[in-house]
Amino acid sequence: MTAAEPPRRGRARIAGPGEGIGLDELALATRNHGMPLEALRYDVTPPGLHYVLTHYDIPAVDPATWRLEVTGAVARPLRLTLDDLRRRPAVTSRVLLECAGNGRARYEPRPVSQPWLLEAVGCAEWTGTPLAPLLAEAGVAEGAVDVAFTGADHGVERGVEQDYARGLPLAEAVRPEVLLAWAVNGAPLPPQHGAPLRLLVPGWYGMAHVKWLTRIEVLDRPFRGFQNAVAYRLKVHAAQSGEPVTRIAPRALVAPPGWPDFMTRERFLRAGPVALSGRAWSGRAPVTRVEVSTDGAATWTTADLAPADPAHPCAWRAWTLAWTPEPGSHELVVRATDADGGTQPTEQVWNRQGMANNLVQRVPVTVLG
Ligand SMILES: Nc1nc2c(c(=O)[nH]1)N[C@H]1C(S)=C(S)[C@@H](COP(=O)(O)O)O[C@H]1N2
Ligand SMILES: [Mo]
């Protein structure tokens, strides 16, 4: 066995060949839980089943003393209470959210980080106020390029101490669907989802949706913070600067059919007709097709895709397919295609952080006679 890559300041560690998930990865996995895939059956992910990802600690923020600052390259800096925000026009939006690291644990070799299988996803109903009118009131300066969003959480990552902060191009920040949200599924945000206020950037991977938001800074230069310049970049070699991780790549998942084995999670079904179902999404363009293979990606059948719901343009879409399997072993594979022609690879496309990877899901099932 070759040794794992030695940990180096500033570098993500890559597991050695055959190296199992370690206690460091387990520590992250117990804090950051996924959405059990049977929850793909709900249109709106119920409270507590939505995935959670937090880099550092969940900060205990007192909503009474909390303030949101809007500052930087603006004519009129703002300092707002939660009540100031709640008095603004409110909208409720169903938003598909997926972590950029979803699927990382199956990568070979494995980037050592939060070891998601495929469950880093959820689609909840978020209530808040659109960001664009707030920025307009603050008066964005001519020549502004990025907007930086900072959370109340603090930590150290690959040797760099920081408040969690992400920059977004100004043109993306002022899209009408970008929200400052204080509620989810009709209740105030719980601590793990960013109480009292978080950003939502529908279509973008999770890292852009800054939780525990305290500060919005308009910049007349590109944001160079750690989470944009170092983390969340697609690169194969550590020395590359890489492409930034932005919008969610197309993905379809199947709600696991039948019943699981407690330890192996292997699926069992009885022979006879079964309605396969699941969800599909893309942050780049509308999903146009979902295909299912029941023979390990040798042949594909087009599934029935629920029509796009104009009331929920940022949500996932349901799909179904009738299947009557013979007794024996089968491998379900599912893939989505979007209107940009983007689809899912059947072989992994590797990068150092295991980001934005949309390798197809494979579900082995045993059909009993
Ligand atoms: N302040 C702050 N915001 C954050 C994070 C964080 O660690 N700190 N994690 C990000 C990442 S990587 C993801 S995937 C989403 C997860 O949102 P959720 O926990 O509400 O599902 O939050 C994002 N916002
Ligand atoms: Mo994430």
XYZ file of C-alpha atoms and ligand atoms in Angstrom:
394
model
C 0.000 0.000 0.000
C 1.314 3.428 -0.934
C 1.302 6.009 1.837
C -1.363 8.719 1.924
C -0.313 12.157 0.745
C 1.269 13.906 3.776
C -0.866 16.721 5.258
C 0.516 20.082 4.153
C -0.669 23.485 5.307
C -3.072 24.894 2.714
C -3.652 21.573 0.980
C -6.631 19.248 1.070
C -5.459 15.716 2.030
C -6.108 12.841 -0.335
C -6.591 9.365 1.196
C -4.073 6.681 0.254
C -5.083 3.643 -1.828
C -7.403 1.439 0.227
C -7.404 3.880 3.189
C -10.791 3.648 4.936
C -12.872 6.517 6.295
C -11.020 7.843 9.350
C -12.126 9.200 12.729
C -11.572 12.734 11.410
C -14.110 12.079 8.648
C -16.468 10.345 11.109
C -16.322 13.432 13.359
C -17.548 15.549 10.433
C -20.141 12.980 9.345
C -21.795 12.810 12.776
C -22.131 16.626 12.908
C -23.193 17.096 9.311
C -26.028 14.723 8.584
C -27.522 13.926 5.208
C -31.115 13.607 4.033
C -32.076 9.922 4.257
C -32.850 9.134 0.611
C -36.326 7.785 1.434
C -37.158 11.487 2.064
C -36.955 11.969 -1.729
C -40.635 10.937 -1.521
C -41.708 14.337 -0.054
C -42.177 17.387 -2.323
C -40.938 19.575 0.558
C -38.244 18.098 2.802
C -39.729 17.829 6.323
C -38.001 19.641 9.239
C -34.955 17.763 10.466
C -34.573 15.650 7.315
C -32.862 18.369 5.244
C -29.082 17.865 5.109
C -26.810 20.048 7.259
C -23.264 21.224 6.522
C -21.361 23.518 8.866
C -17.612 24.043 8.513
C -16.916 25.155 12.124
C -19.278 25.377 15.173
C -22.950 26.372 15.004
C -22.823 29.860 16.571
C -25.400 30.767 19.247
C -26.646 34.103 17.907
C -29.025 36.231 20.052
C -31.653 37.548 17.599
C -32.384 40.530 19.897
C -28.877 41.983 19.663
C -28.059 40.625 16.181
C -27.687 43.207 13.383
C -27.134 42.928 9.629
C -24.634 45.398 8.201
C -24.760 46.424 4.536
C -21.510 48.199 3.813
C -18.588 48.732 1.417
C -19.062 50.362 -1.986
C -22.555 51.730 -1.232
C -23.909 55.289 -0.984
C -25.923 54.621 2.206
C -24.576 51.901 4.528
C -27.366 50.118 6.466
C -27.602 48.487 9.869
C -30.757 46.421 10.231
C -32.521 44.504 12.994
C -34.408 41.281 12.337
C -37.686 43.232 12.713
C -36.484 45.750 10.079
C -36.011 42.836 7.694
C -39.279 41.116 8.576
C -41.176 44.341 7.838
C -39.949 44.188 4.232
C -41.886 42.372 1.459
C -41.662 38.631 2.115
C -41.677 35.742 -0.331
C -41.682 31.973 0.234
C -39.645 29.911 -2.198
C -39.077 26.155 -2.542
C -35.320 25.817 -3.059
C -33.293 22.752 -4.014
C -30.048 22.849 -2.016
C -27.098 20.515 -2.574
C -23.597 20.511 -1.074
C -20.801 20.777 -3.632
C -19.141 17.789 -1.931
C -22.094 15.441 -2.497
C -20.767 12.074 -3.732
C -17.222 12.698 -2.440
C -16.982 9.524 -0.328
C -17.117 7.295 -3.414
C -14.294 9.133 -5.161
C -11.124 7.151 -5.797
C -8.768 8.336 -4.469
C -10.908 9.985 -1.771
C -10.400 13.640 -0.800
C -10.406 13.666 3.034
C -13.322 15.894 4.054
C -17.031 15.548 4.871
C -17.631 12.040 3.429
C -20.993 12.414 1.696
C -22.372 9.443 -0.211
C -25.312 11.049 -2.089
C -27.528 12.437 0.670
C -26.271 16.074 0.850
C -29.495 17.445 -0.564
C -32.863 18.867 0.454
C -35.708 20.965 -0.901
C -37.342 23.136 1.773
C -39.605 26.198 1.692
C -37.680 29.271 2.743
C -39.279 32.604 3.664
C -37.423 35.875 3.439
C -36.998 39.133 1.576
C -35.289 39.582 -1.808
C -31.738 40.941 -1.574
C -31.785 43.134 -4.729
C -34.142 45.885 -3.419
C -32.082 46.118 -0.199
C -28.881 46.625 -2.209
C -30.707 49.213 -4.351
C -31.688 51.133 -1.182
C -28.086 51.051 -0.010
C -27.064 52.436 -3.433
C -24.487 50.164 -5.053
C -21.534 52.206 -6.347
C -20.644 52.367 -10.010
C -17.889 49.834 -10.699
C -18.916 47.337 -7.978
C -18.083 43.758 -9.036
C -18.616 41.348 -6.121
C -20.659 41.134 -2.935
C -19.105 39.418 0.106
C -21.356 37.673 2.662
C -19.958 36.926 6.133
C -21.388 34.579 8.784
C -21.089 34.727 12.588
C -19.160 31.429 12.661
C -15.388 31.365 13.107
C -12.790 28.661 12.655
C -9.532 27.595 11.117
C -9.234 25.707 7.863
C -6.002 24.339 6.423
C -4.141 26.685 8.772
C -6.117 29.818 7.868
C -8.202 31.385 10.694
C -11.356 33.012 9.348
C -15.006 33.965 9.648
C -16.939 31.910 7.080
C -17.338 34.277 4.112
C -18.247 33.859 0.467
C -18.189 36.322 -2.427
C -20.751 36.347 -5.231
C -20.559 38.292 -8.507
C -22.829 41.384 -8.219
C -24.886 40.239 -11.246
C -25.716 36.974 -9.411
C -26.406 38.694 -6.067
C -29.107 40.921 -7.604
C -31.029 38.104 -9.297
C -34.654 38.280 -8.107
C -34.624 34.760 -6.579
C -31.747 35.565 -4.162
C -33.242 35.833 -0.651
C -32.368 36.789 2.903
C -34.357 34.119 4.758
C -35.510 34.020 8.413
C -37.880 31.022 8.215
C -37.923 27.495 6.797
C -41.032 25.337 6.324
C -43.088 28.008 8.116
C -40.972 28.179 11.306
C -38.090 30.463 12.373
C -34.700 29.161 11.170
C -33.284 26.577 13.591
C -29.678 27.128 14.752
C -28.155 24.597 12.331
C -29.725 26.245 9.264
C -28.424 29.761 10.024
C -30.615 31.470 12.653
C -31.587 34.240 12.635
C -30.866 35.005 8.945
C -29.232 33.249 6.006
C -28.613 33.862 2.339
C -30.196 31.697 -0.358
C -28.764 31.671 -3.869
C -31.030 29.228 -5.758
C -29.171 27.292 -8.448
C -25.766 27.549 -6.722
C -24.117 24.816 -4.669
C -24.601 25.086 -0.889
C -21.382 26.962 -0.038
C -22.863 30.182 -1.502
C -25.898 30.140 0.834
C -24.158 31.818 3.807
C -25.755 31.037 7.197
C -25.757 33.232 10.377
C -25.341 36.223 8.064
C -24.011 39.377 9.797
C -22.405 41.425 7.053
C -22.930 42.158 3.350
C -20.054 44.088 1.794
C -20.195 45.449 -1.750
C -16.726 45.305 -3.338
C -15.183 47.254 -6.212
C -12.714 44.360 -6.687
C -13.026 40.571 -6.832
C -13.461 38.886 -3.425
C -10.277 36.960 -2.530
C -11.423 35.192 0.675
C -10.410 31.590 1.451
C -13.770 30.023 0.538
C -13.576 31.514 -2.974
C -9.849 31.658 -3.726
C -8.645 28.407 -2.108
C -11.613 26.153 -1.245
C -14.418 25.437 -3.725
C -12.163 25.274 -6.764
C -12.070 22.490 -9.315
C -8.486 21.357 -9.705
C -6.594 18.119 -10.163
C -3.154 19.313 -8.998
C -2.605 21.297 -5.794
C -0.541 23.913 -7.651
C -3.380 24.852 -10.006
C -5.622 27.793 -9.099
C -8.600 25.940 -10.614
C -12.054 26.953 -11.767
C -14.537 28.252 -9.165
C -17.428 25.992 -8.079
C -20.665 27.805 -8.990
C -23.972 26.299 -10.158
C -25.361 22.837 -9.391
C -24.699 20.192 -12.062
C -27.639 18.017 -13.178
C -28.449 15.049 -10.947
C -31.241 12.487 -10.527
C -31.679 10.228 -7.504
C -33.975 7.263 -6.914
C -35.918 6.845 -3.670
C -34.565 3.469 -2.550
C -37.184 0.828 -3.451
C -38.162 -2.104 -1.205
C -36.490 -2.507 2.192
C -32.871 -2.298 3.411
C -30.567 -4.649 5.240
C -29.784 -2.898 8.549
C -25.976 -3.149 8.225
C -25.172 -3.280 4.510
C -28.092 -1.093 3.335
C -28.516 -3.553 0.472
C -32.073 -3.344 -0.964
C -34.603 -6.189 -1.216
C -37.802 -6.298 -3.270
C -40.439 -8.926 -3.952
C -40.976 -9.867 -7.618
C -43.887 -8.049 -9.284
C -44.631 -4.507 -10.451
C -42.911 -1.670 -8.575
C -43.203 2.094 -9.102
C -39.682 3.532 -9.099
C -39.646 7.222 -8.176
C -37.230 9.966 -7.325
C -36.226 13.579 -7.961
C -34.061 15.390 -10.473
C -32.567 18.873 -10.597
C -29.998 21.132 -12.222
C -28.940 24.616 -11.164
C -27.883 25.426 -14.722
C -31.006 24.879 -16.840
C -34.357 23.090 -16.503
C -34.200 19.280 -16.357
C -35.475 17.897 -19.668
C -35.040 14.137 -19.208
C -34.513 11.453 -16.587
C -33.359 7.998 -17.680
C -33.249 4.823 -15.641
C -31.202 1.694 -16.261
C -32.036 -1.534 -14.430
C -29.016 -3.386 -15.837
C -26.064 -1.349 -14.585
C -26.071 1.348 -17.344
C -26.132 -1.082 -20.301
C -29.598 0.043 -21.499
C -31.698 3.083 -20.537
C -35.451 3.830 -20.356
C -36.845 7.372 -20.217
C -38.812 7.984 -17.003
C -41.970 10.121 -16.649
C -40.851 13.555 -15.500
C -43.402 15.711 -13.637
C -44.070 18.950 -15.528
C -42.160 22.023 -14.360
C -44.268 23.805 -11.711
C -44.240 27.562 -12.446
C -45.001 28.185 -8.741
C -41.712 26.474 -7.754
C -39.043 27.230 -10.380
C -36.143 26.581 -7.939
C -37.420 23.209 -6.641
C -36.506 19.664 -7.640
C -38.742 17.708 -10.069
C -40.399 14.349 -9.421
C -39.946 11.399 -11.789
C -41.512 7.912 -11.897
C -41.035 4.701 -13.845
C -42.999 1.414 -13.672
C -40.742 -1.652 -13.398
C -41.564 -5.353 -13.210
C -38.331 -7.105 -12.281
C -37.532 -10.793 -12.500
C -36.117 -12.447 -9.386
C -32.342 -12.031 -9.125
C -29.758 -9.244 -8.820
C -30.211 -5.939 -10.613
C -28.410 -2.616 -10.562
C -30.504 0.552 -10.852
C -28.735 3.556 -12.371
C -30.370 6.931 -12.915
C -29.279 10.053 -14.768
C -30.686 13.526 -15.507
C -30.146 15.738 -18.549
C -30.842 19.482 -18.598
C -31.782 21.970 -21.322
C -28.101 22.978 -21.649
C -27.329 19.394 -22.694
C -25.573 18.791 -19.368
C -25.873 15.230 -18.082
C -24.239 12.817 -15.633
C -21.130 10.737 -16.280
C -21.110 6.976 -15.658
C -17.356 7.141 -14.825
C -15.986 9.574 -12.217
C -14.432 12.866 -13.298
C -11.957 13.460 -10.464
C -10.891 16.693 -8.729
C -8.902 17.280 -5.521
C -11.749 18.425 -3.298
C -14.384 16.054 -4.650
C -16.555 19.009 -5.625
C -19.429 19.395 -8.083
C -19.172 15.729 -8.966
C -22.377 14.323 -10.458
C -21.425 10.708 -11.131
C -24.585 8.585 -11.601
C -26.179 6.875 -8.600
C -26.017 3.047 -8.630
C -28.402 1.044 -6.423
C -27.918 -2.741 -6.325
C -31.211 -4.525 -5.557
C -32.019 -8.172 -4.910
C -35.453 -9.246 -6.149
C -36.810 -12.212 -4.210
C -38.881 -14.864 -6.004
N -21.797 30.761 7.758
C -21.759 29.577 7.121
N -22.576 29.392 6.064
C -22.576 28.222 5.400
C -21.689 27.178 5.768
C -20.845 27.398 6.879
O -20.065 26.524 7.296
N -20.899 28.613 7.531
N -21.679 26.015 5.049
C -22.130 26.137 3.661
C -22.239 24.864 2.977
S -20.784 24.169 2.458
C -23.444 24.303 2.676
S -23.520 22.895 1.752
C -24.708 24.922 3.143
C -25.556 23.921 3.898
O -26.761 24.512 4.309
P -27.700 23.719 5.320
O -26.850 23.273 6.473
O -28.780 24.668 5.706
O -28.230 22.541 4.542
O -24.479 26.021 3.991
C -23.444 26.877 3.568
N -23.429 28.071 4.380
Mo -21.313 22.342 1.134
